[in-house]
PDB file of C-alpha atoms in Angstrom:
ATOM      1  CA  MET A   1      62.165 196.193 -50.198  1.00 72.00           C
ATOM      2  CA  GLU A   2      61.465 199.280 -52.300  1.00 72.00           C
ATOM      3  CA  LEU A   3      57.936 199.085 -53.720  1.00 90.00           C
ATOM      4  CA  HIS A   4      57.952 202.033 -56.126  1.00 96.00           C
ATOM      5  CA  MET A   5      60.049 201.588 -59.251  1.00 98.00           C
ATOM      6  CA  LYS A   6      60.713 204.192 -61.926  1.00 98.00           C
ATOM      7  CA  ILE A   7      61.312 202.601 -65.308  1.00 98.00           C
ATOM      8  CA  ALA A   8      62.726 204.322 -68.407  1.00 98.00           C
ATOM      9  CA  GLN A   9      62.095 202.645 -71.751  1.00 98.00           C
ATOM     10  CA  ILE A  10      64.424 203.872 -74.474  1.00 98.00           C
ATOM     11  CA  GLN A  11      63.226 203.108 -77.990  1.00 98.00           C
ATOM     12  CA  THR A  12      66.271 203.697 -80.172  1.00 98.00           C
ATOM     13  CA  ASN A  13      67.049 203.652 -83.856  1.00 98.00           C
ATOM     14  CA  VAL A  14      69.387 200.815 -84.830  1.00 98.00           C
ATOM     15  CA  TYR A  15      72.434 201.776 -86.887  1.00 97.00           C
ATOM     16  CA  LYS A  16      74.893 199.572 -88.768  1.00 97.00           C
ATOM     17  CA  ASP A  17      77.695 201.084 -86.690  1.00 97.00           C
ATOM     18  CA  LYS A  18      77.753 199.204 -83.362  1.00 97.00           C
ATOM     19  CA  LYS A  19      79.612 202.040 -81.641  1.00 97.00           C
ATOM     20  CA  LYS A  20      77.009 204.573 -82.776  1.00 98.00           C
ATOM     21  CA  ASN A  21      74.260 202.493 -81.149  1.00 98.00           C
ATOM     22  CA  LEU A  22      76.122 202.517 -77.838  1.00 98.00           C
ATOM     23  CA  GLU A  23      76.768 206.259 -78.102  1.00 98.00           C
ATOM     24  CA  ASN A  24      73.087 206.833 -78.817  1.00 98.00           C
ATOM     25  CA  LEU A  25      72.124 204.808 -75.749  1.00 98.00           C
ATOM     26  CA  GLU A  26      74.482 206.828 -73.569  1.00 98.00           C
ATOM     27  CA  ALA A  27      73.058 210.088 -74.922  1.00 98.00           C
ATOM     28  CA  TYR A  28      69.613 209.000 -73.748  1.00 98.00           C
ATOM     29  CA  LEU A  29      70.894 207.828 -70.358  1.00 98.00           C
ATOM     30  CA  ARG A  30      72.537 211.221 -69.912  1.00 98.00           C
ATOM     31  CA  LYS A  31      69.316 212.989 -70.917  1.00 98.00           C
ATOM     32  CA  ILE A  32      67.091 211.066 -68.500  1.00 98.00           C
ATOM     33  CA  ALA A  33      69.562 211.080 -65.581  1.00 98.00           C
ATOM     34  CA  PRO A  34      67.959 214.150 -63.878  1.00 98.00           C
ATOM     35  CA  GLU A  35      64.697 212.163 -63.598  1.00 98.00           C
ATOM     36  CA  ARG A  36      66.555 209.468 -61.632  1.00 98.00           C
ATOM     37  CA  PRO A  37      64.973 206.318 -63.073  1.00 98.00           C
ATOM     38  CA  ASP A  38      65.721 203.084 -61.250  1.00 98.00           C
ATOM     39  CA  LEU A  39      65.896 200.942 -64.381  1.00 98.00           C
ATOM     40  CA  ALA A  40      66.440 201.649 -68.058  1.00 98.00           C
ATOM     41  CA  ALA A  41      65.409 199.175 -70.749  1.00 98.00           C
ATOM     42  CA  VAL A  42      66.196 199.050 -74.463  1.00 98.00           C
ATOM     43  CA  GLY A  43      64.990 196.865 -77.327  1.00 98.00           C
ATOM     44  CA  GLU A  44      65.873 193.525 -78.868  1.00 98.00           C
ATOM     45  CA  MET A  45      69.069 193.611 -80.951  1.00 97.00           C
ATOM     46  CA  PHE A  46      69.456 197.314 -80.210  1.00 98.00           C
ATOM     47  CA  SER A  47      73.082 197.291 -81.395  1.00 97.00           C
ATOM     48  CA  CYS A  48      72.710 195.104 -84.483  1.00 97.00           C
ATOM     49  CA  PRO A  49      70.421 195.477 -87.522  1.00 96.00           C
ATOM     50  CA  TYR A  50      67.912 192.644 -87.231  1.00 93.00           C
ATOM     51  CA  ALA A  51      68.906 190.241 -89.992  1.00 91.00           C
ATOM     52  CA  THR A  52      70.088 186.640 -89.639  1.00 93.00           C
ATOM     53  CA  GLU A  53      73.283 187.232 -91.600  1.00 94.00           C
ATOM     54  CA  ASN A  54      74.264 190.061 -89.230  1.00 96.00           C
ATOM     55  CA  PHE A  55      74.120 188.045 -86.015  1.00 96.00           C
ATOM     56  CA  PRO A  56      77.409 186.103 -86.458  1.00 96.00           C
ATOM     57  CA  VAL A  57      79.157 189.230 -87.749  1.00 97.00           C
ATOM     58  CA  TYR A  58      78.149 191.415 -84.791  1.00 98.00           C
ATOM     59  CA  ALA A  59      78.435 188.673 -82.155  1.00 98.00           C
ATOM     60  CA  GLU A  60      80.826 189.109 -79.226  1.00 98.00           C
ATOM     61  CA  LYS A  61      81.725 186.955 -76.272  1.00 98.00           C
ATOM     62  CA  GLU A  62      80.368 187.782 -72.822  1.00 98.00           C
ATOM     63  CA  GLY A  63      82.793 190.310 -71.356  1.00 98.00           C
ATOM     64  CA  GLY A  64      83.601 191.758 -74.786  1.00 98.00           C
ATOM     65  CA  GLU A  65      83.569 195.357 -75.952  1.00 98.00           C
ATOM     66  CA  THR A  66      79.785 195.829 -76.019  1.00 98.00           C
ATOM     67  CA  TRP A  67      79.324 194.013 -72.695  1.00 98.00           C
ATOM     68  CA  THR A  68      81.994 196.215 -71.102  1.00 98.00           C
ATOM     69  CA  SER A  69      80.405 199.407 -72.439  1.00 98.00           C
ATOM     70  CA  LEU A  70      76.991 198.397 -71.076  1.00 98.00           C
ATOM     71  CA  SER A  71      78.450 197.524 -67.678  1.00 98.00           C
ATOM     72  CA  GLU A  72      80.223 200.882 -67.535  1.00 98.00           C
ATOM     73  CA  LEU A  73      77.031 202.747 -68.463  1.00 98.00           C
ATOM     74  CA  ALA A  74      75.061 201.049 -65.678  1.00 98.00           C
ATOM     75  CA  ALA A  75      77.741 202.005 -63.153  1.00 98.00           C
ATOM     76  CA  LYS A  76      78.195 205.535 -64.489  1.00 98.00           C
ATOM     77  CA  TYR A  77      74.490 206.368 -64.226  1.00 98.00           C
ATOM     78  CA  GLN A  78      73.917 204.156 -61.155  1.00 98.00           C
ATOM     79  CA  ILE A  79      70.968 202.451 -62.785  1.00 98.00           C
ATOM     80  CA  TYR A  80      69.746 198.952 -63.408  1.00 98.00           C
ATOM     81  CA  LEU A  81      70.278 198.464 -67.140  1.00 98.00           C
ATOM     82  CA  SER A  82      68.200 195.900 -69.001  1.00 98.00           C
ATOM     83  CA  ALA A  83      70.427 196.089 -72.045  1.00 98.00           C
ATOM     84  CA  GLY A  84      67.952 194.862 -74.643  1.00 98.00           C
ATOM     85  CA  SER A  85      69.585 191.977 -76.445  1.00 98.00           C
ATOM     86  CA  VAL A  86      72.774 191.578 -78.450  1.00 98.00           C
ATOM     87  CA  PRO A  87      74.358 188.769 -80.490  1.00 98.00           C
ATOM     88  CA  GLU A  88      76.615 186.637 -78.290  1.00 98.00           C
ATOM     89  CA  VAL A  89      79.102 183.975 -79.419  1.00 98.00           C
ATOM     90  CA  ASP A  90      80.409 181.242 -77.125  1.00 98.00           C
ATOM     91  CA  ASP A  91      83.736 179.394 -77.119  1.00 97.00           C
ATOM     92  CA  GLN A  92      82.361 176.781 -79.518  1.00 97.00           C
ATOM     93  CA  GLY A  93      81.299 179.423 -82.041  1.00 97.00           C
ATOM     94  CA  LYS A  94      77.566 179.120 -81.352  1.00 98.00           C
ATOM     95  CA  VAL A  95      75.672 182.414 -81.663  1.00 98.00           C
ATOM     96  CA  TYR A  96      72.822 183.431 -79.340  1.00 98.00           C
ATOM     97  CA  ASN A  97      70.329 186.268 -79.026  1.00 97.00           C
ATOM     98  CA  THR A  98      71.299 187.297 -75.499  1.00 98.00           C
ATOM     99  CA  ALA A  99      69.873 189.746 -72.965  1.00 98.00           C
ATOM    100  CA  TYR A 100      72.123 191.043 -70.171  1.00 98.00           C
ATOM    101  CA  VAL A 101      71.021 192.958 -67.074  1.00 98.00           C
ATOM    102  CA  PHE A 102      73.480 194.998 -64.986  1.00 98.00           C
ATOM    103  CA  ASP A 103      72.979 196.446 -61.510  1.00 98.00           C
ATOM    104  CA  ARG A 104      73.744 199.964 -60.283  1.00 98.00           C
ATOM    105  CA  GLN A 105      77.422 199.034 -59.815  1.00 98.00           C
ATOM    106  CA  GLY A 106      77.734 197.645 -63.328  1.00 98.00           C
ATOM    107  CA  ARG A 107      77.738 194.001 -62.231  1.00 98.00           C
ATOM    108  CA  GLN A 108      75.988 191.503 -64.482  1.00 98.00           C
ATOM    109  CA  ILE A 109      73.064 190.083 -62.520  1.00 98.00           C
ATOM    110  CA  ALA A 110      71.250 188.228 -65.310  1.00 98.00           C
ATOM    111  CA  LYS A 111      71.844 186.700 -68.695  1.00 98.00           C
ATOM    112  CA  HIS A 112      69.089 185.221 -70.843  1.00 98.00           C
ATOM    113  CA  ARG A 113      69.615 183.458 -74.153  1.00 98.00           C
ATOM    114  CA  LYS A 114      66.460 183.508 -76.279  1.00 97.00           C
ATOM    115  CA  MET A 115      64.835 180.100 -75.853  1.00 97.00           C
ATOM    116  CA  HIS A 116      62.297 180.151 -78.677  1.00 96.00           C
ATOM    117  CA  LEU A 117      63.791 181.113 -82.024  1.00 93.00           C
ATOM    118  CA  PHE A 118      61.708 183.277 -84.336  1.00 84.00           C
ATOM    119  CA  ASP A 119      61.067 181.053 -87.346  1.00 80.00           C
ATOM    120  CA  ILE A 120      57.881 182.134 -89.112  1.00 74.00           C
ATOM    121  CA  ALA A 121      56.443 182.247 -92.624  1.00 77.00           C
ATOM    122  CA  ILE A 122      53.147 184.131 -92.733  1.00 73.00           C
ATOM    123  CA  GLN A 123      51.347 184.029 -96.074  1.00 77.00           C
ATOM    124  CA  GLY A 124      51.427 187.540 -97.504  1.00 73.00           C
ATOM    125  CA  GLY A 125      53.383 188.766 -94.476  1.00 70.00           C
ATOM    126  CA  GLN A 126      56.580 188.228 -92.524  1.00 69.00           C
ATOM    127  CA  TYR A 127      59.191 185.543 -93.255  1.00 70.00           C
ATOM    128  CA  PHE A 128      62.127 185.135 -90.883  1.00 77.00           C
ATOM    129  CA  ARG A 129      64.325 182.268 -89.619  1.00 88.00           C
ATOM    130  CA  GLU A 130      66.495 183.044 -86.601  1.00 90.00           C
ATOM    131  CA  SER A 131      67.558 179.400 -86.516  1.00 87.00           C
ATOM    132  CA  ASP A 132      69.568 179.931 -89.714  1.00 90.00           C
ATOM    133  CA  THR A 133      72.327 181.485 -87.605  1.00 93.00           C
ATOM    134  CA  LEU A 134      71.233 181.379 -83.939  1.00 95.00           C
ATOM    135  CA  THR A 135      71.228 178.663 -81.275  1.00 96.00           C
ATOM    136  CA  ALA A 136      68.403 178.461 -78.727  1.00 96.00           C
ATOM    137  CA  GLY A 137      68.983 179.007 -75.019  1.00 97.00           C
ATOM    138  CA  ASN A 138      67.568 176.688 -72.368  1.00 96.00           C
ATOM    139  CA  GLN A 139      67.189 178.636 -69.116  1.00 96.00           C
ATOM    140  CA  VAL A 140      64.265 180.329 -67.389  1.00 98.00           C
ATOM    141  CA  THR A 141      65.678 183.634 -66.132  1.00 98.00           C
ATOM    142  CA  VAL A 142      64.659 185.474 -62.965  1.00 98.00           C
ATOM    143  CA  LEU A 143      66.853 188.084 -61.278  1.00 98.00           C
ATOM    144  CA  LYS A 144      66.944 189.391 -57.729  1.00 97.00           C
ATOM    145  CA  THR A 145      66.872 193.176 -57.182  1.00 97.00           C
ATOM    146  CA  GLU A 146      66.090 195.657 -54.429  1.00 96.00           C
ATOM    147  CA  PHE A 147      62.565 195.659 -55.876  1.00 97.00           C
ATOM    148  CA  GLY A 148      62.160 191.905 -55.572  1.00 96.00           C
ATOM    149  CA  MET A 149      62.272 189.252 -58.262  1.00 98.00           C
ATOM    150  CA  ILE A 150      62.085 190.249 -61.941  1.00 98.00           C
ATOM    151  CA  GLY A 151      61.675 187.913 -64.908  1.00 98.00           C
ATOM    152  CA  LEU A 152      63.503 188.303 -68.206  1.00 98.00           C
ATOM    153  CA  CYS A 153      62.832 186.866 -71.653  1.00 98.00           C
ATOM    154  CA  ILE A 154      63.159 187.972 -75.285  1.00 98.00           C
ATOM    155  CA  CYS A 155      60.350 188.724 -77.750  1.00 97.00           C
ATOM    156  CA  PHE A 156      59.169 185.389 -79.270  1.00 95.00           C
ATOM    157  CA  ASP A 157      59.794 183.713 -75.885  1.00 98.00           C
ATOM    158  CA  PHE A 158      56.809 185.606 -74.534  1.00 98.00           C
ATOM    159  CA  ARG A 159      54.498 183.957 -77.064  1.00 97.00           C
ATOM    160  CA  PHE A 160      54.657 180.856 -74.867  1.00 97.00           C
ATOM    161  CA  PRO A 161      52.525 181.282 -71.730  1.00 97.00           C
ATOM    162  CA  GLU A 162      54.337 178.487 -69.892  1.00 97.00           C
ATOM    163  CA  LEU A 163      57.511 180.563 -69.718  1.00 98.00           C
ATOM    164  CA  ALA A 164      55.783 183.569 -68.171  1.00 98.00           C
ATOM    165  CA  ARG A 165      54.160 181.308 -65.565  1.00 98.00           C
ATOM    166  CA  LEU A 166      57.480 179.677 -64.712  1.00 98.00           C
ATOM    167  CA  MET A 167      59.013 183.115 -64.074  1.00 98.00           C
ATOM    168  CA  VAL A 168      56.074 184.091 -61.869  1.00 98.00           C
ATOM    169  CA  ASP A 169      56.321 180.772 -60.015  1.00 97.00           C
ATOM    170  CA  GLN A 170      59.907 181.784 -59.210  1.00 97.00           C
ATOM    171  CA  GLY A 171      58.666 185.026 -57.668  1.00 98.00           C
ATOM    172  CA  ALA A 172      58.623 187.512 -60.545  1.00 98.00           C
ATOM    173  CA  LYS A 173      56.278 190.470 -60.118  1.00 98.00           C
ATOM    174  CA  VAL A 174      57.707 192.277 -63.150  1.00 98.00           C
ATOM    175  CA  ILE A 175      58.728 190.711 -66.465  1.00 98.00           C
ATOM    176  CA  LEU A 176      61.147 192.523 -68.784  1.00 98.00           C
ATOM    177  CA  VAL A 177      60.762 191.761 -72.488  1.00 98.00           C
ATOM    178  CA  PRO A 178      63.168 193.272 -75.023  1.00 98.00           C
ATOM    179  CA  ALA A 179      61.270 192.676 -78.254  1.00 98.00           C
ATOM    180  CA  ALA A 180      60.999 193.553 -81.936  1.00 96.00           C
ATOM    181  CA  PHE A 181      57.594 192.717 -83.374  1.00 96.00           C
ATOM    182  CA  ASN A 182      57.178 193.509 -87.055  1.00 93.00           C
ATOM    183  CA  MET A 183      54.612 195.167 -89.275  1.00 94.00           C
ATOM    184  CA  THR A 184      52.644 191.919 -89.671  1.00 91.00           C
ATOM    185  CA  THR A 185      52.495 190.741 -86.059  1.00 92.00           C
ATOM    186  CA  GLY A 186      52.720 194.123 -84.344  1.00 95.00           C
ATOM    187  CA  PRO A 187      49.335 195.591 -85.299  1.00 96.00           C
ATOM    188  CA  ARG A 188      47.568 192.302 -84.527  1.00 96.00           C
ATOM    189  CA  HIS A 189      49.266 190.881 -81.471  1.00 97.00           C
ATOM    190  CA  TRP A 190      51.541 193.392 -79.694  1.00 98.00           C
ATOM    191  CA  GLU A 191      49.097 194.791 -77.150  1.00 98.00           C
ATOM    192  CA  LEU A 192      46.971 191.642 -77.071  1.00 98.00           C
ATOM    193  CA  MET A 193      49.852 189.335 -76.184  1.00 98.00           C
ATOM    194  CA  HIS A 194      51.354 191.575 -73.521  1.00 98.00           C
ATOM    195  CA  GLN A 195      47.981 192.235 -71.926  1.00 98.00           C
ATOM    196  CA  SER A 196      47.231 188.502 -71.908  1.00 98.00           C
ATOM    197  CA  ARG A 197      50.499 187.599 -70.168  1.00 98.00           C
ATOM    198  CA  ALA A 198      50.126 190.387 -67.604  1.00 98.00           C
ATOM    199  CA  LEU A 199      46.499 189.482 -66.932  1.00 98.00           C
ATOM    200  CA  ASP A 200      47.070 185.730 -66.618  1.00 97.00           C
ATOM    201  CA  ASN A 201      50.083 186.141 -64.339  1.00 98.00           C
ATOM    202  CA  GLN A 202      48.935 189.272 -62.484  1.00 98.00           C
ATOM    203  CA  CYS A 203      52.269 190.998 -62.928  1.00 98.00           C
ATOM    204  CA  PHE A 204      53.721 194.075 -64.614  1.00 98.00           C
ATOM    205  CA  VAL A 205      55.034 193.520 -68.136  1.00 98.00           C
ATOM    206  CA  VAL A 206      57.658 195.932 -69.494  1.00 98.00           C
ATOM    207  CA  SER A 207      58.281 195.392 -73.196  1.00 98.00           C
ATOM    208  CA  THR A 208      60.757 197.572 -75.081  1.00 98.00           C
ATOM    209  CA  SER A 209      61.215 197.678 -78.851  1.00 98.00           C
ATOM    210  CA  PRO A 210      63.607 199.380 -81.238  1.00 98.00           C
ATOM    211  CA  ALA A 211      62.157 202.353 -83.089  1.00 98.00           C
ATOM    212  CA  ARG A 212      60.657 201.825 -86.525  1.00 98.00           C
ATOM    213  CA  ASP A 213      62.851 202.342 -89.574  1.00 96.00           C
ATOM    214  CA  ALA A 214      60.831 201.978 -92.776  1.00 95.00           C
ATOM    215  CA  ASN A 215      64.058 201.575 -94.773  1.00 93.00           C
ATOM    216  CA  ALA A 216      65.392 198.655 -92.718  1.00 93.00           C
ATOM    217  CA  ASP A 217      65.312 195.045 -93.933  1.00 89.00           C
ATOM    218  CA  TYR A 218      63.278 194.201 -90.822  1.00 92.00           C
ATOM    219  CA  VAL A 219      60.819 196.940 -89.886  1.00 95.00           C
ATOM    220  CA  ALA A 220      60.032 196.977 -86.160  1.00 96.00           C
ATOM    221  CA  TRP A 221      56.565 197.880 -84.889  1.00 98.00           C
ATOM    222  CA  GLY A 222      57.878 200.021 -82.015  1.00 98.00           C
ATOM    223  CA  HIS A 223      55.192 200.877 -79.450  1.00 98.00           C
ATOM    224  CA  SER A 224      57.197 200.044 -76.301  1.00 98.00           C
ATOM    225  CA  LEU A 225      54.715 199.598 -73.477  1.00 98.00           C
ATOM    226  CA  ILE A 226      54.018 198.721 -69.846  1.00 98.00           C
ATOM    227  CA  VAL A 227      51.005 196.641 -68.831  1.00 98.00           C
ATOM    228  CA  SER A 228      49.629 196.471 -65.280  1.00 98.00           C
ATOM    229  CA  PRO A 229      48.735 193.316 -63.311  1.00 98.00           C
ATOM    230  CA  TRP A 230      45.088 194.089 -64.104  1.00 97.00           C
ATOM    231  CA  GLY A 231      45.860 193.945 -67.834  1.00 98.00           C
ATOM    232  CA  ASP A 232      45.695 197.681 -68.526  1.00 98.00           C
ATOM    233  CA  VAL A 233      48.202 199.352 -70.854  1.00 98.00           C
ATOM    234  CA  ILE A 234      49.453 202.110 -68.555  1.00 98.00           C
ATOM    235  CA  ALA A 235      52.089 203.587 -70.890  1.00 98.00           C
ATOM    236  CA  GLU A 236      52.837 203.147 -74.579  1.00 98.00           C
ATOM    237  CA  MET A 237      55.006 204.891 -77.148  1.00 98.00           C
ATOM    238  CA  ASP A 238      54.354 205.333 -80.848  1.00 98.00           C
ATOM    239  CA  GLU A 239      56.777 204.013 -83.485  1.00 98.00           C
ATOM    240  CA  ARG A 240      59.367 206.821 -83.274  1.00 98.00           C
ATOM    241  CA  GLU A 241      62.661 207.022 -81.426  1.00 98.00           C
ATOM    242  CA  GLY A 242      62.407 208.447 -77.925  1.00 98.00           C
ATOM    243  CA  TYR A 243      61.749 207.385 -74.357  1.00 98.00           C
ATOM    244  CA  ILE A 244      59.063 207.182 -71.695  1.00 98.00           C
ATOM    245  CA  ILE A 245      59.455 207.045 -67.931  1.00 98.00           C
ATOM    246  CA  THR A 246      56.804 205.290 -65.873  1.00 98.00           C
ATOM    247  CA  GLU A 247      56.631 204.792 -62.116  1.00 98.00           C
ATOM    248  CA  ILE A 248      54.996 201.561 -61.018  1.00 98.00           C
ATOM    249  CA  ASP A 249      53.797 200.572 -57.551  1.00 97.00           C
ATOM    250  CA  LEU A 250      54.608 196.929 -56.868  1.00 97.00           C
ATOM    251  CA  ASN A 251      51.944 196.853 -54.151  1.00 96.00           C
ATOM    252  CA  GLU A 252      49.493 196.617 -57.038  1.00 97.00           C
ATOM    253  CA  VAL A 253      50.658 193.072 -57.769  1.00 98.00           C
ATOM    254  CA  ASP A 254      49.711 191.830 -54.296  1.00 96.00           C
ATOM    255  CA  THR A 255      46.461 193.815 -54.355  1.00 97.00           C
ATOM    256  CA  VAL A 256      45.325 192.293 -57.656  1.00 97.00           C
ATOM    257  CA  ARG A 257      46.427 188.792 -56.673  1.00 97.00           C
ATOM    258  CA  GLY A 258      44.549 189.147 -53.383  1.00 96.00           C
ATOM    259  CA  GLN A 259      41.319 190.389 -54.942  1.00 96.00           C
ATOM    260  CA  LEU A 260      41.298 187.918 -57.837  1.00 96.00           C
ATOM    261  CA  PRO A 261      43.315 184.919 -56.583  1.00 96.00           C
ATOM    262  CA  LEU A 262      43.994 183.247 -59.925  1.00 95.00           C
ATOM    263  CA  LEU A 263      47.427 181.940 -59.006  1.00 95.00           C
ATOM    264  CA  GLN A 264      46.170 180.577 -55.694  1.00 94.00           C
ATOM    265  CA  ALA A 265      43.168 178.861 -57.265  1.00 95.00           C
ATOM    266  CA  ARG A 266      45.174 176.663 -59.625  1.00 95.00           C
ATOM    267  CA  ARG A 267      44.427 172.933 -59.304  1.00 95.00           C
ATOM    268  CA  LYS A 268      47.932 171.619 -58.687  1.00 93.00           C
ATOM    269  CA  ASP A 269      46.405 168.321 -57.623  1.00 93.00           C
ATOM    270  CA  ILE A 270      45.380 167.875 -61.255  1.00 96.00           C
ATOM    271  CA  TYR A 271      48.069 169.738 -63.211  1.00 94.00           C
ATOM    272  CA  ASP A 272      51.452 171.300 -62.545  1.00 91.00           C
ATOM    273  CA  LEU A 273      54.207 173.119 -64.403  1.00 94.00           C
ATOM    274  CA  HIS A 274      57.884 172.820 -63.588  1.00 89.00           C
ATOM    275  CA  CYS A 275      61.325 173.233 -65.132  1.00 90.00           C
ATOM    276  CA  ILE A 276      63.119 170.092 -66.289  1.00 85.00           C
ATOM    277  CA  GLU A 277      66.508 169.935 -64.636  1.00 72.00           C
TER     278      GLU A 277
END
């Protein structure tokens, strides 16, 4: 198993033109190709302006035009592609906030439908109701790669510590989080939440946001980051479009878990956490 992993986080602007978003992603993949990253990650709803009324309009079935383009990009650049999230519609017409991951051959190796819908109303701050047009998923998602097991969830999902622990219980040493915090929650909770999840679960957390657009209906915080198993922010962007490439050493997970055996010390004779089948 390869223990060093080079991760590119691409923090893109989100345009109304779906095709332009895909072309922009490819331009970045072409630009970073000489650095030979193992995995590229993009943000939540990277191909669709983040507004509830847009989700049904932009939604496609799995295997549709956007899915095919993402699969082809992964194969063309021989990279694992954590393709942010996109609106997906099923055969019954239900719409989901869905994250796909493709391997180096362009094969889909994971699909996660956002489990916890972002319905908030903060006094003097953000109001948003994903449930107006989206349906919640119901699966904990962990994918197998040459680097070992990797967890996958979407933004508001990561607010719930049980989900992170369930992914780690299934072997995840890295958790990928396409996300889009806003100008109310971002300054207060972005680093704090990601550091907390990484620290509690002694794993790497890779969270990728869209870039900030002050003229958008929903203004993203940006600040894509990676947190270490010790809880340190080891790389972070600002709010602007661009990318960062970070190499992580997965040995660090075992080192931290060995020195501070939090996961081992749990009292499973008193409490336990498991998925309901």
